[in-house]
Every structure is written in structure tokens, then in C-alpha cells.
PDB file of C-alpha atoms in Angstrom:
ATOM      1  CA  UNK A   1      -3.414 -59.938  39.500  1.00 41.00           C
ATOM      2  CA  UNK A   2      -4.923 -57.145  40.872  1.00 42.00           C
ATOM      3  CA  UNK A   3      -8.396 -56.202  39.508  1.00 44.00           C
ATOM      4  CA  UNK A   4      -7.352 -52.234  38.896  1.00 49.00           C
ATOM      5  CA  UNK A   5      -4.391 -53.688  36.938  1.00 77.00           C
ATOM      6  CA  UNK A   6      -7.098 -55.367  34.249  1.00 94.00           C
ATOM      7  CA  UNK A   7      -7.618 -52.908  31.894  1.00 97.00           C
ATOM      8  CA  UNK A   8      -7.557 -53.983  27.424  1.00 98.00           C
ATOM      9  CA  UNK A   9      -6.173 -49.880  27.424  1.00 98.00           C
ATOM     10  CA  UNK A  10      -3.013 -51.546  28.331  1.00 98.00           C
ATOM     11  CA  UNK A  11      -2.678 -53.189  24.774  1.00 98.00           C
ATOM     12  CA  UNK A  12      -2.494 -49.862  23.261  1.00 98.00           C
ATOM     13  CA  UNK A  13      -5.098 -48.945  20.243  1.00 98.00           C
ATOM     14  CA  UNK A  14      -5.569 -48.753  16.345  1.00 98.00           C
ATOM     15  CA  UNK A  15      -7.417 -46.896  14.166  1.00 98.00           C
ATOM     16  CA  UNK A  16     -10.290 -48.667  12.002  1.00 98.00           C
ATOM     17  CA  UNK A  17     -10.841 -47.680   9.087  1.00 98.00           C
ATOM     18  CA  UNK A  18      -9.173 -44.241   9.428  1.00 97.00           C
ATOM     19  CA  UNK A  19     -12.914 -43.240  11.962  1.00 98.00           C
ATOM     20  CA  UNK A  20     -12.718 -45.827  14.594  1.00 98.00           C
ATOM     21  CA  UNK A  21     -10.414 -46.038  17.408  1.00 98.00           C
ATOM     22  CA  UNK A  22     -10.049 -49.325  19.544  1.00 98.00           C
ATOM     23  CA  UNK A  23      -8.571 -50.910  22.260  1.00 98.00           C
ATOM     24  CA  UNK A  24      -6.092 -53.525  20.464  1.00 98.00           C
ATOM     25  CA  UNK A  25      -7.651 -56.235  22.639  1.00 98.00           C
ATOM     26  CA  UNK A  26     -11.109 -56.730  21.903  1.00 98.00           C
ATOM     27  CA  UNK A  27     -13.712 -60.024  22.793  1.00 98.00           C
ATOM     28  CA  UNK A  28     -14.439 -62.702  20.333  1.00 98.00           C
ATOM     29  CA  UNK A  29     -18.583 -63.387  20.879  1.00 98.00           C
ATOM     30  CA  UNK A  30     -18.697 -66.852  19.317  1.00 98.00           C
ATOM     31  CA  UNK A  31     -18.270 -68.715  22.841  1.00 96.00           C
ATOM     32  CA  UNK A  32     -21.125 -67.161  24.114  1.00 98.00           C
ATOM     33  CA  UNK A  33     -24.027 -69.550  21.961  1.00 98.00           C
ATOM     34  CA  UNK A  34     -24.406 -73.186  22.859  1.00 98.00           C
ATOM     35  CA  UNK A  35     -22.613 -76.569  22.385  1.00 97.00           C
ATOM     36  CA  UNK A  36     -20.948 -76.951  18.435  1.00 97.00           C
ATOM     37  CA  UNK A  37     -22.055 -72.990  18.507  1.00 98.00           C
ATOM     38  CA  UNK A  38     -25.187 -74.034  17.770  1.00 98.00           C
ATOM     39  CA  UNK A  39     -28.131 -72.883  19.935  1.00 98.00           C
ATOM     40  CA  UNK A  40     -28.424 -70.570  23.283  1.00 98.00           C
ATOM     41  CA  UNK A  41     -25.905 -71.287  25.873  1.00 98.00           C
ATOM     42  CA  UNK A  42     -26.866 -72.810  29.452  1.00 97.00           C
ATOM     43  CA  UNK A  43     -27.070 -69.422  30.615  1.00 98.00           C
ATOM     44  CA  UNK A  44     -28.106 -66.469  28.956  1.00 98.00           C
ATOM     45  CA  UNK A  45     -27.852 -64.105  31.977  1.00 98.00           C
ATOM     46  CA  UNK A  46     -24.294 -65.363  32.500  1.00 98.00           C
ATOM     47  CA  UNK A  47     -23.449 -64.786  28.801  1.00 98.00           C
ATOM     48  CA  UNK A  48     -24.717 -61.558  29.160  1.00 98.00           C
ATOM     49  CA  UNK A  49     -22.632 -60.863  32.250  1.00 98.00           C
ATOM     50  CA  UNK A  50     -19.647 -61.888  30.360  1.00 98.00           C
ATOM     51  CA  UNK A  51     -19.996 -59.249  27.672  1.00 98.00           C
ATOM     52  CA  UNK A  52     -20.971 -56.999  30.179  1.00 98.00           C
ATOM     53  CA  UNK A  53     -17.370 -57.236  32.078  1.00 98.00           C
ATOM     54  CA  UNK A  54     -15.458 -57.006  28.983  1.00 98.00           C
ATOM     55  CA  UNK A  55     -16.934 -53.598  28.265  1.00 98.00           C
ATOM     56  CA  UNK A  56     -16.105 -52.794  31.797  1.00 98.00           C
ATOM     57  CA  UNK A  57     -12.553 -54.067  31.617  1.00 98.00           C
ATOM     58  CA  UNK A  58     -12.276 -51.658  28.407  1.00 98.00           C
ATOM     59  CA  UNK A  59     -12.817 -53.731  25.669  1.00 98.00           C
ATOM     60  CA  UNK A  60     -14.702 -51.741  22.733  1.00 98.00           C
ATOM     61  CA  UNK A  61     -13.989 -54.149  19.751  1.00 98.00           C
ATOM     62  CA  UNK A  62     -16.444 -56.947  19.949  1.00 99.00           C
ATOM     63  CA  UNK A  63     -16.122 -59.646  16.792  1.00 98.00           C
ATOM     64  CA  UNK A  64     -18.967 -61.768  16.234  1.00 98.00           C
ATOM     65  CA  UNK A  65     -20.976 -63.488  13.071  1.00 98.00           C
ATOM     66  CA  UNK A  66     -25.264 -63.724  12.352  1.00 98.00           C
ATOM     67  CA  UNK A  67     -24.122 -67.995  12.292  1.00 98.00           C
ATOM     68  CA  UNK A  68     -22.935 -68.203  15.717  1.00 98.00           C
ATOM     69  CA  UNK A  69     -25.805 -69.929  17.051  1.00 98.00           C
ATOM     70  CA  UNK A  70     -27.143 -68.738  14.269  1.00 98.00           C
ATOM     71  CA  UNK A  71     -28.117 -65.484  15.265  1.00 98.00           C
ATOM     72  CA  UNK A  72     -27.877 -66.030  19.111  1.00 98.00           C
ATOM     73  CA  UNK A  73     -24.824 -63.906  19.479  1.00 98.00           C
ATOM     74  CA  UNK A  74     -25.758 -61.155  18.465  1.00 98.00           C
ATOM     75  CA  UNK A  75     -29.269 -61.340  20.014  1.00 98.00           C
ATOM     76  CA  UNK A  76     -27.421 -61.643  23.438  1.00 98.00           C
ATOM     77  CA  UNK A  77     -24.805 -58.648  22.320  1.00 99.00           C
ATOM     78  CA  UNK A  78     -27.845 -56.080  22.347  1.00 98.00           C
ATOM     79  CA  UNK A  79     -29.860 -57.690  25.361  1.00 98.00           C
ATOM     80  CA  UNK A  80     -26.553 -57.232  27.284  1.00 98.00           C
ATOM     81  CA  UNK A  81     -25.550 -53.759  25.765  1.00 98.00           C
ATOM     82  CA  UNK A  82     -27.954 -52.115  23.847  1.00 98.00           C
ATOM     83  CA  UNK A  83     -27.966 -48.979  23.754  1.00 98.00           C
ATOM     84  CA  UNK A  84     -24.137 -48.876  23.771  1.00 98.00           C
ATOM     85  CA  UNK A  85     -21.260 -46.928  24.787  1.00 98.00           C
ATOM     86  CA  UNK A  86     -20.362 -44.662  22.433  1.00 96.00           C
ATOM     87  CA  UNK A  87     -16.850 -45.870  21.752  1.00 97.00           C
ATOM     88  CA  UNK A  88     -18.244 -49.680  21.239  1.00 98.00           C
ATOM     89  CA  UNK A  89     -17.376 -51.262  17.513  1.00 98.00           C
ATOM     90  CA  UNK A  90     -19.231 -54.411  16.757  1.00 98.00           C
ATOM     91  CA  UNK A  91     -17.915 -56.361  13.714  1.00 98.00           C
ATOM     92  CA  UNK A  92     -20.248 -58.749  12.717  1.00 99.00           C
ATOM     93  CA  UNK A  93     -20.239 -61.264   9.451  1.00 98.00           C
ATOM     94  CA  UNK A  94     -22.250 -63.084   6.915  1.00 98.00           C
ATOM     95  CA  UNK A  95     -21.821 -65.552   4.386  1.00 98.00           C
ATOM     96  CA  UNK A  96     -22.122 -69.036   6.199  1.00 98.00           C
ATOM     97  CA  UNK A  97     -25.057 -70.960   6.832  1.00 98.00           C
ATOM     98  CA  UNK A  98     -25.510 -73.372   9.651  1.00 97.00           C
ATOM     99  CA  UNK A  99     -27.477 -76.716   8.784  1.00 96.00           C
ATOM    100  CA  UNK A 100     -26.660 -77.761  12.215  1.00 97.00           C
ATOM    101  CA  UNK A 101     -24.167 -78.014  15.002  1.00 97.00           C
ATOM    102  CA  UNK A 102     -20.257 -77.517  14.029  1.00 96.00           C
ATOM    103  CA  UNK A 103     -21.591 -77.398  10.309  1.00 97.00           C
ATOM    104  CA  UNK A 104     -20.774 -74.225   8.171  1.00 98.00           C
ATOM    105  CA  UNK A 105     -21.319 -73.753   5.189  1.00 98.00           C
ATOM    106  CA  UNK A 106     -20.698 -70.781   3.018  1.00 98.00           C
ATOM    107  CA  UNK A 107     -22.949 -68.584   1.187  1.00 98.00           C
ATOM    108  CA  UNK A 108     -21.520 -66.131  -1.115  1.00 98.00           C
ATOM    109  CA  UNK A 109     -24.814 -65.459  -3.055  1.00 98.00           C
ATOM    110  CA  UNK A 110     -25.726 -61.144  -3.527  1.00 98.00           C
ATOM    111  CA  UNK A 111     -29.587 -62.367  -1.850  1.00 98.00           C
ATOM    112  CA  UNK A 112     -27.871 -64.149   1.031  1.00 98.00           C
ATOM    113  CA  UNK A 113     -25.478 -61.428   1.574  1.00 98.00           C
ATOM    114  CA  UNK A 114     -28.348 -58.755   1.698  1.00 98.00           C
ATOM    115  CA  UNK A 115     -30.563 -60.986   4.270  1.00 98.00           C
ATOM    116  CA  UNK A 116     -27.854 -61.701   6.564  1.00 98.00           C
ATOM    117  CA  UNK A 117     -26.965 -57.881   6.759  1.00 98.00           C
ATOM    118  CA  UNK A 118     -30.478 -57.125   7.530  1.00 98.00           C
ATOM    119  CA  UNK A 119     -30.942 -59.575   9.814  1.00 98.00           C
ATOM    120  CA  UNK A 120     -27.827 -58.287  11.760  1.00 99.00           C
ATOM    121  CA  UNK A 121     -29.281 -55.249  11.588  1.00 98.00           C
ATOM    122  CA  UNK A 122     -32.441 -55.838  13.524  1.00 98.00           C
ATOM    123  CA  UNK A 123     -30.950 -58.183  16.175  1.00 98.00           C
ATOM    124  CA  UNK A 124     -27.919 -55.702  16.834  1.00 98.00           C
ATOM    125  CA  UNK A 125     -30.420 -53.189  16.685  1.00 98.00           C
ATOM    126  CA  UNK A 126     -28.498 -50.557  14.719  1.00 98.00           C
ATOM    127  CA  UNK A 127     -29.289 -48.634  11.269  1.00 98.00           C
ATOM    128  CA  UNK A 128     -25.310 -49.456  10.459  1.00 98.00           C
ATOM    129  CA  UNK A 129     -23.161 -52.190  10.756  1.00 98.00           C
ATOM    130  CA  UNK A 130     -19.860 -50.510  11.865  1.00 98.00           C
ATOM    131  CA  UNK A 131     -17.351 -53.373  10.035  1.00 99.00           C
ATOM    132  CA  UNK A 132     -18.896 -56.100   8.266  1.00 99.00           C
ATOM    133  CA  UNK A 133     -17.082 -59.166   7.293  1.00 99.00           C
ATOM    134  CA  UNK A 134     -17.392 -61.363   4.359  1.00 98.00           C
ATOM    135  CA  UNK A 135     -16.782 -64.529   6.441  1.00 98.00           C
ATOM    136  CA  UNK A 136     -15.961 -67.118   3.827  1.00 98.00           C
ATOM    137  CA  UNK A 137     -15.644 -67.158   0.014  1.00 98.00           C
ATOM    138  CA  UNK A 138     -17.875 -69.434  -1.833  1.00 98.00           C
ATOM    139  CA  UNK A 139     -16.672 -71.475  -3.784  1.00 98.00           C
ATOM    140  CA  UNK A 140     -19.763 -71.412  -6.055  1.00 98.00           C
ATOM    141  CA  UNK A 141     -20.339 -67.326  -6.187  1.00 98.00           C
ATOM    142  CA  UNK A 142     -17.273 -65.049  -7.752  1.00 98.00           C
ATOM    143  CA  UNK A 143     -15.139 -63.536  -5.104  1.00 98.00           C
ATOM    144  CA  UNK A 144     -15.934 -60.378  -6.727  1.00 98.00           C
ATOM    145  CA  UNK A 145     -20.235 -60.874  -7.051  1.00 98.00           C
ATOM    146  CA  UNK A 146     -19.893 -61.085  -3.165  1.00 98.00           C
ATOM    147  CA  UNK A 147     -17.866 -58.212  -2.550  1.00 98.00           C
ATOM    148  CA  UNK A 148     -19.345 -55.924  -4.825  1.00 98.00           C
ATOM    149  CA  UNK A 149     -22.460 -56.546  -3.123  1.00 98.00           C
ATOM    150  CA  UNK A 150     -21.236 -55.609   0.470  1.00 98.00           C
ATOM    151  CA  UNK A 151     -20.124 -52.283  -1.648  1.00 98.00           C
ATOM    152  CA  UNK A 152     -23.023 -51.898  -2.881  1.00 98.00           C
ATOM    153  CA  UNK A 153     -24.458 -52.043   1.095  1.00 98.00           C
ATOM    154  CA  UNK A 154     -22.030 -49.596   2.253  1.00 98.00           C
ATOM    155  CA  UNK A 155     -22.974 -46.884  -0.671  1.00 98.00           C
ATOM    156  CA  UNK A 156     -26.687 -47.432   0.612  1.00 98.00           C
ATOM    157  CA  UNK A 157     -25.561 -46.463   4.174  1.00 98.00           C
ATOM    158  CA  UNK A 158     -26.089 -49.649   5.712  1.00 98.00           C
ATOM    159  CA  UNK A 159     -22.283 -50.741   6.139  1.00 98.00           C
ATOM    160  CA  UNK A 160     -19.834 -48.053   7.444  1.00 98.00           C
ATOM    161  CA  UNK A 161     -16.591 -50.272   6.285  1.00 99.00           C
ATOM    162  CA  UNK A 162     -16.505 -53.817   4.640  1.00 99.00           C
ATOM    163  CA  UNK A 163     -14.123 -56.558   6.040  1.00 99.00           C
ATOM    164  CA  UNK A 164     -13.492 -60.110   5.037  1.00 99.00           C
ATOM    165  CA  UNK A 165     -12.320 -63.145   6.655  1.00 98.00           C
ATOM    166  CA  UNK A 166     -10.297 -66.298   5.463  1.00 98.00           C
ATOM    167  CA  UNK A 167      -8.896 -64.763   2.645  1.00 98.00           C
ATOM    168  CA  UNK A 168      -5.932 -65.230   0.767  1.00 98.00           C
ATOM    169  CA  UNK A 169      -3.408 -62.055  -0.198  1.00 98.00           C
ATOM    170  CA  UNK A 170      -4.616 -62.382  -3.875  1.00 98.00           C
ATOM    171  CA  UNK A 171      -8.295 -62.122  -2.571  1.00 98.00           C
ATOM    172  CA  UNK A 172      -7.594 -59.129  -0.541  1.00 98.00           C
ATOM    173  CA  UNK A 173      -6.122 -57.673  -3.678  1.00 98.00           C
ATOM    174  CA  UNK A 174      -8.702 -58.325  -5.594  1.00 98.00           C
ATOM    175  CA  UNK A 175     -11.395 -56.772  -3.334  1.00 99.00           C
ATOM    176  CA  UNK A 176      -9.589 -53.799  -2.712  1.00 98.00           C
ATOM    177  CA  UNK A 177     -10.425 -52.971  -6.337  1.00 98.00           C
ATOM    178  CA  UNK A 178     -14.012 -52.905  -5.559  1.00 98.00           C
ATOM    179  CA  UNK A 179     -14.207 -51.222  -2.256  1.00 98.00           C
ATOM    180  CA  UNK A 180     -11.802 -50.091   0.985  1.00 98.00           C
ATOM    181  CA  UNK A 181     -11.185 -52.983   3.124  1.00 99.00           C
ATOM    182  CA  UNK A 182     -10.209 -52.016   6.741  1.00 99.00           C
ATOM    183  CA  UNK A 183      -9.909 -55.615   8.329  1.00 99.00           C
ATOM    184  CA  UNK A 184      -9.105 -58.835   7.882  1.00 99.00           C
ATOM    185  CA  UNK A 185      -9.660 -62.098   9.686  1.00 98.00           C
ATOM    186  CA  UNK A 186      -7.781 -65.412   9.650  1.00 98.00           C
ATOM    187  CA  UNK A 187      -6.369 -68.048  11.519  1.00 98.00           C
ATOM    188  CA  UNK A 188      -3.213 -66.914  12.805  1.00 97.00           C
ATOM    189  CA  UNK A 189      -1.585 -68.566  15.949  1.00 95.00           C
ATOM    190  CA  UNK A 190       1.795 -69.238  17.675  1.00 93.00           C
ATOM    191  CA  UNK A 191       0.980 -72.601  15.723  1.00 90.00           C
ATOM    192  CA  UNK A 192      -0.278 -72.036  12.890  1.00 93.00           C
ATOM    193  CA  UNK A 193       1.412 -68.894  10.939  1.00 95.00           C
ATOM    194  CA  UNK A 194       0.244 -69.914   7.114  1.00 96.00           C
ATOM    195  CA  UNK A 195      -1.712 -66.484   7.269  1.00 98.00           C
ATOM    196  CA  UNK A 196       1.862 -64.774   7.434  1.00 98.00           C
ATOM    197  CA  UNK A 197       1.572 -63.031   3.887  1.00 98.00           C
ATOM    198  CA  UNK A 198      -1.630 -61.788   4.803  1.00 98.00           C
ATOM    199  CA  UNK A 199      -0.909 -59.832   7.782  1.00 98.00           C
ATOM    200  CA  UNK A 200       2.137 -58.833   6.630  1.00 98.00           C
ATOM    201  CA  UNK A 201       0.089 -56.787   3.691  1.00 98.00           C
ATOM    202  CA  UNK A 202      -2.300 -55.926   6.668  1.00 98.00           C
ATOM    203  CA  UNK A 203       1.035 -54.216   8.636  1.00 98.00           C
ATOM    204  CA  UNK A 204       1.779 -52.701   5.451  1.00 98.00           C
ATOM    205  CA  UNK A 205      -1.322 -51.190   4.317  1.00 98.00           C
ATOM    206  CA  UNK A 206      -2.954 -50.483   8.111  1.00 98.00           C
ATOM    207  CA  UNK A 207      -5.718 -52.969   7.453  1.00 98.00           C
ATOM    208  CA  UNK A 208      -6.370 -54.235  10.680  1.00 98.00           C
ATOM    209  CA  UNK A 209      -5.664 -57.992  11.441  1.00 99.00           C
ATOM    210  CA  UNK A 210      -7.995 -59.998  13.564  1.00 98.00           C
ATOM    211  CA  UNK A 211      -6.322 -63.627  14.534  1.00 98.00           C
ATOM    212  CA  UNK A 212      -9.062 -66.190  14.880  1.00 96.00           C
ATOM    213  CA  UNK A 213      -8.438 -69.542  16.948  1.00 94.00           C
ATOM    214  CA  UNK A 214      -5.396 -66.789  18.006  1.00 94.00           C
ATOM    215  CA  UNK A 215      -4.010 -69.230  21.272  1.00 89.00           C
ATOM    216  CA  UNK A 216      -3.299 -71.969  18.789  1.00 77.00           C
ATOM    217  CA  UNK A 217      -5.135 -75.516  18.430  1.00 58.00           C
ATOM    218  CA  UNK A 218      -3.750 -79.300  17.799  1.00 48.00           C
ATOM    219  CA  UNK A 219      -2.294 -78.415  13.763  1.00 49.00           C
ATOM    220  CA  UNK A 220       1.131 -79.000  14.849  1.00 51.00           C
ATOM    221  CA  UNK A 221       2.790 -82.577  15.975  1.00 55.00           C
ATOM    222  CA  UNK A 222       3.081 -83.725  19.577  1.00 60.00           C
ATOM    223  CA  UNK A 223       7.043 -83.268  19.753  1.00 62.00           C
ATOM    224  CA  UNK A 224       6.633 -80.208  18.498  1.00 68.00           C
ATOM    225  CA  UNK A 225       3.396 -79.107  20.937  1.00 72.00           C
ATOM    226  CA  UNK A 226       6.181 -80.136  23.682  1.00 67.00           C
ATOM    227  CA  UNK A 227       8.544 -77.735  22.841  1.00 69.00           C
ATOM    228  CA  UNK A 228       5.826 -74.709  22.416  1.00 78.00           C
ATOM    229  CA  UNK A 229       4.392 -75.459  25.936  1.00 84.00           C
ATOM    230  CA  UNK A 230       7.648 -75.620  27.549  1.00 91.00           C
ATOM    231  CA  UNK A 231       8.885 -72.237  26.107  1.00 92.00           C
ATOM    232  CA  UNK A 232       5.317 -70.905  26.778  1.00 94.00           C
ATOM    233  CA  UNK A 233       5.862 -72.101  30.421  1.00 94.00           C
ATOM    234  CA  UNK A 234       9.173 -70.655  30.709  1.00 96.00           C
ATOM    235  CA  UNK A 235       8.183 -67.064  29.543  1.00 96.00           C
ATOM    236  CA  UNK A 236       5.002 -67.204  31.470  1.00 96.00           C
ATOM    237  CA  UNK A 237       7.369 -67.263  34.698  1.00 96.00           C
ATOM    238  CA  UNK A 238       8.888 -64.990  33.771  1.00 97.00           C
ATOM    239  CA  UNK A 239       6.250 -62.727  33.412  1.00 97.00           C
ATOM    240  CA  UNK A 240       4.312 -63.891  36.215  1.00 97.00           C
ATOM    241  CA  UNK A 241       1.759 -64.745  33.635  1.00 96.00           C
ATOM    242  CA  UNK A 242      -0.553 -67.711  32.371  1.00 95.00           C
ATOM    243  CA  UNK A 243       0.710 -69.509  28.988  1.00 94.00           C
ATOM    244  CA  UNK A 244      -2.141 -67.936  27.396  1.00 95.00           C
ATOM    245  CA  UNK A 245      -1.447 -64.272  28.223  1.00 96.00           C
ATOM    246  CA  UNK A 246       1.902 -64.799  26.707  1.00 96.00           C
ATOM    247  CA  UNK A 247      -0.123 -66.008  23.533  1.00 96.00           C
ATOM    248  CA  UNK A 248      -2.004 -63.199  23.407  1.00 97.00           C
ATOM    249  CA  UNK A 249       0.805 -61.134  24.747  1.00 98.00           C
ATOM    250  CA  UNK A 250       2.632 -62.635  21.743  1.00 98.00           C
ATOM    251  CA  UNK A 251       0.383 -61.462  18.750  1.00 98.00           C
ATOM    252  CA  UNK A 252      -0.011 -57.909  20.234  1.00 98.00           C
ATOM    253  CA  UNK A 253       3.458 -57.658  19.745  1.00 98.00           C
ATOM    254  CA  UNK A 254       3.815 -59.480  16.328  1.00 98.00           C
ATOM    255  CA  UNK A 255       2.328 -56.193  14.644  1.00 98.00           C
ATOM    256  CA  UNK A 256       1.131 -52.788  15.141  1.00 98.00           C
ATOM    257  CA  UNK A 257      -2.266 -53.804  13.276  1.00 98.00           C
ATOM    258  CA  UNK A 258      -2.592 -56.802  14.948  1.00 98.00           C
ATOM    259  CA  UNK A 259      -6.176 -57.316  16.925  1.00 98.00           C
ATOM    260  CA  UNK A 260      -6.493 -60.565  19.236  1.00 98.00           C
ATOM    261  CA  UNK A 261     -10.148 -61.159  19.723  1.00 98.00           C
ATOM    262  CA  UNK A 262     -10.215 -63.677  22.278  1.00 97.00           C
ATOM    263  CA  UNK A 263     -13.165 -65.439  22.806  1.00 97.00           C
ATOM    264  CA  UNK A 264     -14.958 -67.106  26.228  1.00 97.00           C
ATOM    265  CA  UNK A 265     -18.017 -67.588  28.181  1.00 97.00           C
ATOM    266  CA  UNK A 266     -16.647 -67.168  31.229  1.00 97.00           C
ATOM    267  CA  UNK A 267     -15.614 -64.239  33.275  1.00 98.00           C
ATOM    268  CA  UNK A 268     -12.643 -65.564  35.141  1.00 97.00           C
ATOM    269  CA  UNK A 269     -10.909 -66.712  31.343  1.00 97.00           C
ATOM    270  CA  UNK A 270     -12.020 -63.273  30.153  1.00 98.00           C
ATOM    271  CA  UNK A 271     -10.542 -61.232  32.788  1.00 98.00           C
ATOM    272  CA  UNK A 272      -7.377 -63.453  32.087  1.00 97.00           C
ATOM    273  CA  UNK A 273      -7.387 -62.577  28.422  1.00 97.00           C
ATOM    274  CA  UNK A 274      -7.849 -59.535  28.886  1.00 98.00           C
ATOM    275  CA  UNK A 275      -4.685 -59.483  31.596  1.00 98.00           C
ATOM    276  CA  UNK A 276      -2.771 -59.863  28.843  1.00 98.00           C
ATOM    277  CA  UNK A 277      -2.743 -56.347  27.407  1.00 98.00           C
ATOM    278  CA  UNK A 278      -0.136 -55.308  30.397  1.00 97.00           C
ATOM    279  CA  UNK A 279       2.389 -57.753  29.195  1.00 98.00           C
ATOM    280  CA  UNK A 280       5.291 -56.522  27.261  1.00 98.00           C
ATOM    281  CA  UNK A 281       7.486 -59.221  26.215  1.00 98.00           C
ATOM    282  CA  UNK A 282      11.386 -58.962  25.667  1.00 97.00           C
ATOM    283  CA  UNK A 283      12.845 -59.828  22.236  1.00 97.00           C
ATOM    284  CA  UNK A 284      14.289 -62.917  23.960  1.00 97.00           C
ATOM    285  CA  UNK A 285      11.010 -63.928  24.633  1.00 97.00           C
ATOM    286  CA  UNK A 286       9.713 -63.477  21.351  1.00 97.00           C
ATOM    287  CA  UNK A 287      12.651 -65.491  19.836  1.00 96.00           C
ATOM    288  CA  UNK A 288      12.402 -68.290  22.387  1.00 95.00           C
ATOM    289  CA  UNK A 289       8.232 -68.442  21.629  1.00 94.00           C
ATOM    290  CA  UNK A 290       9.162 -68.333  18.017  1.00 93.00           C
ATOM    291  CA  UNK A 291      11.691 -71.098  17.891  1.00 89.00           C
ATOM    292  CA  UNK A 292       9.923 -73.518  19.432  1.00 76.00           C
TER     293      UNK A 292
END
């Protein structure tokens, strides 16, 4: 593919929040931290290249979390960017804790909540968070404690829009009582669909949709894993394409709101990801990726 052709523009754009415009294929910062996301990764100055290239390739939606690492992502997000583009949104999260690699852990509690924000604050080195995520109910700290405290942020000018992430529809619902939400994120794959009802409501309403894990994992059987790569194959011919453009490919056409954040340290998969954004895919395609 040629380089000039590389551009997340391609992918078209959507409107956060009703105040900020983005590319609909952004870059998913957890990759960027060490083994188990835990810890800086072999090479900060190659990290820092990486979200360097997706700005330059036209990505201005960045997604990333104060526990990835904890807290390296974001330090490496403003060592690599700061002071940044104009048009750059960073979405950021709290509410997980990380006792140690691959361990998360959530944290739901008003104190946590307000630390975490701060902390984002001063690493990303901004006065406001543009979109910040509740990243995981907690089980121990009503849905509604949490999210009334990330309103109670945004009033005090520290949060320009409030998110959440692994939510169900009844918990969007429910938040949307307290304060505007403007985006959601859940797993949502080729594989893995069980987020369905929520992104429908997202279409609906213009909330925007962020897929995590969004080219799939192992949650399906190996018969059925078969069948998905071989239509994946097939339509990737077609196209002239890797499988996991058409993924990506995929979910930018599954919905207007939708917002793949892909997510790499490494600039050749990046500028592959973000390849994707020129692909428009037929409805036979979609049906043959779909019935697999």
C-alpha cells in the first residue's frame, strides 16, 4: 500500500459529545506499557515513535487508561506529544487498580475516582480531561456513587464529557440520569457481539461506541474460528487487504457511531490498522463476515 494512501481521514469522522470532531479510526495506547501491561515497554523512544506516526497518519482519537502500566501510558502520551495538536482528543479512564501484571481490579470508590483523575491530569499534562471513562463498575460501590462523582468532576471543570466502559444497556440508562454520557466502551468483535444492545442504543442516541479487543480473541470454538478465518481470507482478497483491515474495515461499517481504537506498539501493525480506513466493504462481504 502506498504510504500517501494511509490516511485514518479515510474512515470518515463523528462528533463527540456534540464539541469534538474525530477521525473514526483512532489508536488504542494500552500496547504501548510493558509485558501483562504492567511496567515501561523495552523501548520508550520506540513507543513514543509509535504514537508519534499515528498522529501523523491522522489519527486524533487516542484511548488510553491511568492502569495501563499503571500510569506509563499516559506518561509516554505527553513525552511523545505534549503540547498537542489542536484537533487531538485523549480519552483516558479510572476505576481499576493494578496489584500486578494482568491483574485488574476495580475501584469504584468517590476518593479513588478523584485521585485517578488528578493523577491523569498531571501526567497528561492538561487542566481537562477531554472524555473520561468510568472503566469498570464495582461491584462493591453503587453504579450511581461512581458516576455522580465523575459529574461532580465535570461541573468543577476538570472533565469536559464523562464516558464509561463495560457497561450494560441498563447501566448506561441509569447514568444518563445523572450526567450526559458521550461514549461508551466494550468488547465488541467479529467474535464476540454480546455488546450488541449496547451499541445499538449508542447508534440510536449518537453516543459514540469504542470496541475494545475489536479484531476478536479465542471466545468462540475452533470449528467455528475456521470458518471466520476463511471468510476473513476470502474478503481480504478481495480487497487486496490483510484479515485484520477487513476487521476493522468491518466495525467501521457496522455503525455510524462506531470508533475502532486499535491498539499496537509497533509502527508497521499501526500503519496497517490504520490502512483500514480506505476499505469499503460490499454488503456481500458483510453478510459472508457475518455468517461465518
Amino acid at each position: 500500500m502506498a504510504q500517501q494512501m494511509i490516511d485514518a481521514a479515510a474512515a470518515g469522522t463523528f462528533t463527540i459529545g456534540g464539541d469534538l470532531t474525530v477521525n473514526r479510526l483512532g489508536y488504542g495506547a494500552m500496547r504501548i506499557t510493558g509485558s501483562g501491561i504492567w511496567g515501561p515497554p523495552p523501548d520508550r523512544e520506540i513507543a513514543k515513535a509509535v504514537l508519534r506516526r499515528a498522529v501523523a497518519l491522522g489519527v486524533n482519537l487516542i484511548d488510553t487508561a491511568d492502569s495501563y502500566g499503571p500510569h506509563v501510558s499516559e506518561e509516554l502520551i505527553a513525552e511523545a506529544l505534549h503540547p498537542y495538536p489542536q484537533d487531538l482528543v485523549i480519552a483516558t479512564k479510572g476505576g481499576l487498580v493494578r496489584p500486578g501484571p494482568n491483574n485488574w481490579q476495580p475501584d469504584g470508590r468517590p476518593a479513588h475516582l478523584r485521585e485517578a483523575l488528578e493523577g491523569s491530569l498531571r501526567r497528561l499534562r492538561v487542566d481537562r480531561i477531554d472524555v473520561y471513562q468510568f472503566h469498570r463498575p464495582d461491584p462493591k460501590v453503587p453504579f450511581e456513587e461512581s458516576v455522580g462523582t465523575l459529574a461532580e468532576l465535570r461541573a468543577a471543570g476538570k472533565i469536559r464529557h464523562v464516558a464509561l466502559s463495560n457497561v450494560t444497556v441498563q447501566q448506561l440508562a441509569a447514568a444518563r440520569k445523572i450526567v450526559p454520557i458521550v461514549t461508551v466502551q466494550n468488547r465488541y468483535n467479529l467474535e464476540d457481539r454480546s455488546s450488541e444492545d449496547v451499541l445499538d442504543v449508542c447508534t440510536r442516541e449518537q453516543i459514540g461506541f469504542f470496541p475494545w479487543a475489536p479484531v476478536g480473541g479465542s471466545s468462540v470454538s475452533d470449528k467455528e474460528a475456521l470458518a471466520k478465518r476463511d471468510a476473513l481470507a476470502q474478503v481480504a482478497r478481495a480487497h487486496n487487504a490483510t484479515p485484520m483491515q477487513i476487521t476493522l474495515a468491518w466495525l467501521l461499517h457496522r455503525s455510524a457511531a462506531m470508533l475502532p481504537i486499535p491498539g499496537t506498539g509497533s509502527i508497521e501493525h499501526l500503519e496497517e490498522n490504520v490502512g483500514a480506513a480506505r476499505i469499503r466493504l460490499t454488503d456481500q462481504d458483510v453478510a459472508a463476515l457475518e455468517r461465518a
